[in-house]
């Protein structure tokens, strides 16, 4: 799929570009024994960059489900549960990147710290600190941590929208617990998506720089030591590196982190269109003069797209001056840019390209497992609707079922404060500071309260 670049040749070629010009003497080869001539190396850049990459160790507990055979259900009561659930402790490790030395902000992957009750960060100089999780976005796999420490080193951010296939890339992290491991390669592809099922937002950088377990949350940097991505996934049959790794672009990460810092959460942006990728069949059928982009099949009423004047049949080919390759790429960029932000879309209509400015709305169709909001709500699925927060599913014999939640219930308030969406519910539950929360439930024509601790 990609032409592999050996680690040695990558390092040599990269260093040739970075090394200062030296006087050339006739008859001397490039690698001279002359002590006055420096050997080409990435070491000077890495000496500045590696202190900003940290080792993360976590501990916590996760719910494990085990199916109960029908023959044994009699031992759990007259009917018995279809599965058993228990909390099991876990430990894990990963990597992180310091992006703000003054405030102690560290970015990592959500899957590195998910469900962790204890997060420890170890710096390159050996100092260890307890970290606080400020917020996370599971759908884009980004989490923001904070430590209280002095003399930190941060990585400057590069503009990941300016990356090109073939640019050099260096991965820094802690694969298999081997701290401060550095590997090199190139950018193999951009705008990768469709790697995971579900509602994940993907716009990955693909690289052949070796990435393995434990590299998650680490840095992908350019030859200037600037952060271009957060390493997050690999494609490998046995969980090992085969030269296909993926990183979240630095621009996408920054958009998400800015929202977490400002609001304590990610406020997903919404354009309000449905569509699909531009492909050869669509290009031929509609006589389009582009082969890549996001085809708009439907514009939803009262959406940001409708207010901006987008029409069905439009092809979105760029966003804020950067080319759009697919509908999934557009979806990821819109969602992570955030609600209330303005974007300029390059739109192909009737054979002519025009720019349309749109102010993004907040996504209202998001769905979450209620255990993300509170452990006692385990087994319930909540969804934003026009009527409020609807309980769309309640698993039998779950914590939510034992509390009395039912499918179709609407959560309309917490401790007598009105809530209309999941973001408001999450914020109020986090603010209760360990006390009791009274959920105000509307069930048909009846209003009732359910207490959670």
XYZ file of C-alpha atoms in Angstrom:
453
model
C 0.000 0.000 0.000
C 2.823 2.378 0.896
C 6.477 2.424 -0.061
C 8.278 1.657 3.171
C 11.095 3.933 4.239
C 13.794 2.406 6.414
C 14.423 4.074 9.762
C 18.031 4.758 8.836
C 17.292 6.348 5.491
C 14.442 8.396 6.985
C 16.716 9.754 9.678
C 19.549 10.484 7.261
C 17.397 12.215 4.669
C 15.538 14.200 7.310
C 18.725 15.314 8.961
C 20.201 16.346 5.634
C 17.350 18.808 5.325
C 17.849 20.105 8.872
C 21.631 20.151 9.128
C 23.338 23.519 8.714
C 25.348 23.965 5.568
C 29.004 23.005 5.992
C 31.928 23.961 3.776
C 32.495 21.331 1.092
C 36.069 20.329 0.390
C 36.910 18.869 -2.988
C 37.483 15.143 -2.950
C 35.781 14.569 0.444
C 32.655 12.334 0.678
C 29.541 13.547 2.534
C 30.292 11.359 5.579
C 33.798 12.596 6.248
C 36.136 11.711 9.063
C 36.819 15.410 9.404
C 35.969 16.229 13.051
C 34.819 19.717 12.023
C 31.858 18.310 10.096
C 28.774 17.242 12.060
C 27.050 13.986 11.283
C 23.438 14.529 10.162
C 21.035 13.741 12.997
C 17.537 14.331 14.348
C 18.982 14.474 17.875
C 19.002 18.298 18.275
C 15.295 18.525 17.442
C 14.398 15.539 19.649
C 16.325 16.943 22.613
C 13.840 19.823 22.593
C 10.734 17.776 21.764
C 10.938 14.625 23.901
C 10.621 16.369 27.315
C 7.081 17.358 26.256
C 6.001 13.712 25.820
C 4.970 11.993 29.060
C 4.379 8.468 30.336
C 0.825 7.871 31.622
C -0.162 5.018 33.945
C -3.775 4.511 35.012
C -5.771 2.352 37.405
C -9.492 1.876 37.904
C -12.302 -0.623 37.502
C -14.563 -1.567 34.619
C -17.810 -3.441 34.366
C -17.401 -6.898 32.842
C -20.404 -8.759 31.448
C -20.663 -12.523 31.337
C -23.454 -14.441 29.641
C -25.343 -16.841 31.937
C -26.449 -20.126 30.295
C -30.184 -20.803 30.489
C -29.654 -23.930 32.602
C -28.003 -21.934 35.395
C -30.420 -19.015 35.593
C -32.521 -20.806 38.227
C -29.741 -20.155 40.724
C -30.291 -16.394 40.401
C -34.008 -16.351 41.187
C -37.178 -17.445 39.487
C -36.349 -15.728 36.219
C -32.667 -14.930 36.592
C -30.592 -12.440 34.620
C -29.405 -13.164 31.092
C -25.926 -11.995 32.036
C -23.848 -11.247 35.096
C -22.067 -7.968 35.662
C -19.149 -7.324 37.950
C -16.568 -4.621 38.498
C -13.008 -5.730 37.822
C -9.877 -3.668 38.486
C -7.576 -2.766 35.615
C -4.263 -1.061 35.009
C -3.006 0.475 31.799
C -0.386 2.710 30.277
C -0.086 5.160 27.449
C 1.452 8.426 26.399
C 0.566 12.094 26.519
C 1.735 15.443 25.157
C 2.198 18.675 27.095
C 0.550 21.432 25.046
C 0.544 24.224 27.657
C 3.460 24.292 30.098
C 2.135 27.220 32.147
C -1.241 25.599 32.824
C -0.023 22.004 32.931
C -2.321 20.852 30.123
C -1.638 17.386 28.711
C -3.478 15.824 25.771
C -3.905 12.068 25.427
C -6.406 9.597 23.978
C -9.704 9.087 25.755
C -9.240 5.313 25.611
C -6.022 5.658 27.643
C -7.778 7.235 30.654
C -11.378 6.041 30.248
C -12.844 4.695 33.534
C -9.577 5.475 35.336
C -9.870 6.626 38.945
C -6.121 7.161 39.295
C -3.957 8.831 36.634
C -0.198 9.208 37.119
C 2.032 11.218 34.775
C 5.788 10.705 34.662
C 8.016 13.253 32.933
C 11.222 12.555 31.056
C 13.217 13.915 34.011
C 11.640 11.296 36.294
C 9.209 13.516 38.198
C 5.780 11.964 38.770
C 2.475 13.794 39.315
C -1.171 12.901 39.842
C -3.283 14.198 36.962
C -6.820 15.521 36.888
C -9.036 14.832 33.887
C -10.604 18.106 32.759
C -12.748 16.583 30.033
C -12.885 14.083 27.209
C -14.602 13.321 23.928
C -14.985 9.553 23.378
C -16.245 9.973 19.804
C -12.996 11.614 18.692
C -10.837 9.825 21.307
C -9.346 12.958 22.884
C -8.921 13.691 26.607
C -7.422 16.685 28.400
C -5.483 16.256 31.649
C -3.881 18.761 33.985
C -0.971 18.521 36.400
C 0.467 21.067 38.820
C 4.171 21.264 38.041
C 6.900 23.766 37.279
C 9.556 23.791 34.568
C 7.449 21.921 32.020
C 8.207 21.824 28.306
C 5.438 22.092 25.716
C 5.289 21.207 22.035
C 4.410 23.980 19.592
C 1.479 23.160 17.307
C 1.807 22.912 13.545
C -1.035 23.598 11.103
C -2.048 20.036 10.246
C -4.167 21.274 7.326
C -0.900 22.094 5.535
C 0.466 18.534 5.695
C 1.271 16.710 2.478
C 1.679 13.050 1.699
C 5.428 12.397 1.758
C 6.227 14.832 4.576
C 8.511 13.332 7.227
C 6.901 12.311 10.534
C 8.439 11.248 13.856
C 6.445 9.364 16.512
C 7.371 9.793 20.187
C 5.807 7.705 22.936
C 6.039 4.748 25.273
C 5.291 1.555 23.309
C 4.953 -1.486 25.606
C 6.162 0.724 28.455
C 9.485 1.495 26.753
C 9.691 5.153 27.686
C 10.775 7.877 25.280
C 10.852 5.677 22.184
C 11.276 7.538 18.881
C 10.458 6.168 15.410
C 10.453 7.882 12.039
C 8.642 7.637 8.714
C 6.503 9.704 6.388
C 2.905 10.869 6.042
C 1.367 8.002 4.067
C -2.129 9.450 3.584
C -4.482 12.148 4.894
C -8.182 12.287 5.740
C -8.514 8.588 6.587
C -11.929 7.579 7.987
C -14.232 4.581 8.276
C -11.829 2.593 10.481
C -14.354 2.142 13.287
C -18.075 1.516 13.232
C -20.585 3.714 15.014
C -20.565 7.460 15.447
C -16.821 8.057 15.807
C -15.435 11.196 14.166
C -12.399 10.279 12.104
C -10.076 12.392 9.976
C -6.812 10.559 10.565
C -3.263 11.167 9.444
C -1.814 7.855 8.271
C 1.904 7.232 8.815
C 4.397 4.416 8.528
C 6.371 5.628 11.565
C 6.202 2.636 13.918
C 3.295 2.924 16.394
C 2.515 0.169 18.910
C 0.515 -0.418 22.068
C 1.487 2.260 24.566
C 2.078 4.879 21.861
C -1.572 5.933 22.212
C -1.780 9.600 23.145
C 1.817 10.276 22.129
C 3.171 12.827 19.697
C 3.562 12.802 15.947
C 5.896 15.676 15.081
C 7.441 17.201 11.978
C 11.124 17.906 11.371
C 10.867 21.196 13.279
C 9.613 19.387 16.387
C 6.084 20.782 16.015
C 3.078 18.668 16.945
C 1.161 17.528 13.864
C -0.925 14.761 15.443
C -1.822 12.614 18.447
C -1.028 8.933 17.804
C -4.140 6.892 18.421
C -4.506 3.650 16.440
C -2.784 1.022 14.347
C -3.915 -1.414 11.704
C -2.332 -4.778 12.460
C -3.626 -8.362 12.476
C -1.927 -9.220 15.777
C -1.931 -5.812 17.439
C 1.619 -5.051 16.316
C 3.054 -2.500 13.928
C 2.915 -3.271 10.204
C 3.648 0.245 9.017
C 0.065 1.515 9.108
C -0.595 3.854 12.015
C -3.064 6.688 12.548
C -2.971 10.016 14.354
C -5.574 12.673 15.157
C -4.572 15.918 13.367
C -3.321 18.710 15.630
C -5.948 21.174 14.339
C -8.764 18.760 15.191
C -7.251 18.161 18.626
C -6.935 21.900 19.298
C -10.586 22.554 18.387
C -11.694 19.911 20.879
C -9.338 21.035 23.641
C -10.412 24.665 23.262
C -14.027 23.590 23.835
C -13.131 21.490 26.880
C -11.198 24.415 28.383
C -13.991 26.906 27.673
C -17.073 24.819 28.455
C -15.818 21.765 30.334
C -17.139 19.599 27.498
C -17.243 19.302 23.729
C -20.165 21.098 22.095
C -20.543 19.273 18.836
C -21.042 21.367 15.713
C -23.881 20.580 13.307
C -24.281 21.610 9.669
C -27.591 19.883 9.037
C -27.054 17.980 5.799
C -27.257 14.357 4.731
C -25.239 12.995 1.850
C -22.413 10.772 0.721
C -19.004 10.746 -0.935
C -18.485 11.934 -4.478
C -17.497 8.867 -6.521
C -17.117 7.887 -10.168
C -20.777 6.891 -10.546
C -22.045 10.142 -9.038
C -19.603 12.199 -11.094
C -20.867 10.573 -14.302
C -24.564 10.728 -13.395
C -24.510 14.425 -12.457
C -21.800 15.470 -14.908
C -19.607 16.864 -12.128
C -16.135 18.211 -12.840
C -14.719 16.978 -9.510
C -13.889 13.457 -8.368
C -13.671 14.095 -4.602
C -15.886 15.915 -2.152
C -19.056 15.680 -0.056
C -22.305 15.439 -1.992
C -25.305 17.088 -0.303
C -28.338 14.864 -0.773
C -30.630 16.641 1.700
C -30.623 19.909 3.634
C -32.513 19.637 6.921
C -35.110 22.338 7.691
C -34.066 25.141 10.079
C -30.486 23.850 10.086
C -27.294 25.876 9.800
C -27.002 24.711 6.193
C -30.533 25.827 5.336
C -29.987 29.257 6.888
C -26.740 29.671 4.953
C -28.367 28.791 1.641
C -26.936 25.341 0.934
C -29.034 23.252 -1.454
C -29.473 19.573 -2.196
C -27.259 18.695 -5.132
C -24.422 20.929 -3.934
C -20.950 19.412 -3.672
C -18.824 20.686 -0.779
C -15.216 20.627 -1.966
C -13.441 22.685 0.703
C -13.778 24.010 4.245
C -11.908 27.109 5.391
C -9.702 26.881 2.315
C -8.737 23.209 2.761
C -9.913 20.534 0.337
C -12.568 18.059 1.446
C -12.084 14.513 0.160
C -15.176 12.759 1.536
C -18.445 13.209 3.404
C -16.937 11.549 6.496
C -14.096 14.063 6.487
C -16.587 16.949 6.295
C -18.648 15.397 9.093
C -15.608 15.065 11.360
C -14.359 18.602 10.690
C -17.796 20.147 11.276
C -18.456 18.170 14.459
C -15.089 18.915 16.046
C -14.975 22.587 15.027
C -17.744 23.133 17.557
C -21.161 24.752 17.928
C -21.361 28.463 17.253
C -18.187 28.548 15.150
C -18.184 29.956 11.635
C -16.929 28.026 8.621
C -16.466 28.959 4.978
C -17.496 26.157 2.637
C -16.354 25.891 -0.957
C -19.444 24.692 -2.819
C -19.739 23.474 -6.392
C -23.159 24.336 -7.843
C -24.164 24.256 -11.512
C -20.536 23.790 -12.498
C -19.329 26.882 -10.637
C -17.561 27.051 -7.285
C -18.685 29.597 -4.713
C -17.937 30.288 -1.040
C -20.745 30.061 1.499
C -20.304 31.136 5.123
C -22.197 29.138 7.706
C -22.519 29.419 11.485
C -22.679 25.949 12.975
C -25.472 24.937 15.302
C -25.137 22.580 18.265
C -25.778 18.933 17.462
C -28.947 17.741 19.171
C -29.162 14.153 18.003
C -26.333 12.830 20.156
C -26.888 9.637 22.126
C -24.940 8.469 25.164
C -24.848 5.505 27.488
C -26.148 6.930 30.766
C -23.320 5.326 32.742
C -21.103 8.070 31.251
C -23.156 10.555 33.283
C -23.569 8.582 36.526
C -22.730 4.985 37.572
C -26.223 4.407 39.016
C -27.727 5.029 35.569
C -25.963 1.968 34.151
C -28.033 0.168 31.542
C -29.937 3.205 30.247
C -29.402 4.954 26.925
C -30.270 8.654 26.695
C -30.885 10.729 23.594
C -31.481 14.421 22.878
C -34.867 14.937 21.255
C -37.142 17.857 20.459
C -39.076 17.049 23.642
C -36.024 16.827 25.890
C -33.748 14.042 27.136
C -35.448 10.767 26.316
C -34.651 7.390 27.861
C -34.552 5.326 24.671
C -33.493 2.006 26.223
C -33.297 0.389 29.675
C -31.632 -2.994 30.066
C -33.422 -5.548 32.227
C -32.027 -5.965 35.749
C -29.659 -3.015 35.258
C -28.956 -0.253 37.748
C -31.210 2.134 35.824
C -34.047 -0.411 35.850
C -33.703 -0.871 39.608
C -33.916 2.896 40.065
C -37.232 2.834 38.243
C -36.306 4.369 34.886
C -38.392 3.166 31.955
C -38.071 3.383 28.209
C -39.857 6.517 26.985
C -39.241 8.536 30.171
C -38.188 12.157 29.698
C -35.625 13.705 32.049
C -36.721 17.325 32.390
C -34.823 18.521 35.455
C -32.183 17.912 38.142
C -32.739 19.181 41.694
C -35.551 21.436 40.454
C -33.355 22.956 37.741
C -34.677 22.585 34.225
C -32.591 20.622 31.683
C -33.278 20.356 27.968
C -30.251 18.476 26.617
C -27.496 16.052 27.608
C -24.889 18.787 28.018
C -27.001 20.542 30.660
C -27.718 17.242 32.425
C -24.031 16.332 32.485
C -23.061 19.733 33.891
C -25.620 19.636 36.720
C -24.685 16.081 37.717
C -21.021 17.066 37.879
C -21.842 20.131 40.003
C -23.690 18.234 42.734
C -20.362 17.604 44.532
C -21.163 14.111 45.803
C -24.655 14.892 47.096
C -28.012 13.423 46.137
C -29.418 14.310 42.725
C -33.173 14.243 42.165
C -34.038 13.565 38.538
C -37.351 15.092 37.535
C -39.010 12.568 35.194
C -41.998 13.098 32.923
C -43.771 9.808 32.225
C -46.793 10.404 30.039
C -48.927 12.908 31.976
C -47.213 12.123 35.283
C -44.256 13.949 36.873
C -42.091 12.042 39.363
C -38.656 12.128 41.017
C -35.923 9.479 40.984
C -33.052 9.902 43.451
C -29.457 9.014 42.623
C -26.475 9.268 44.965
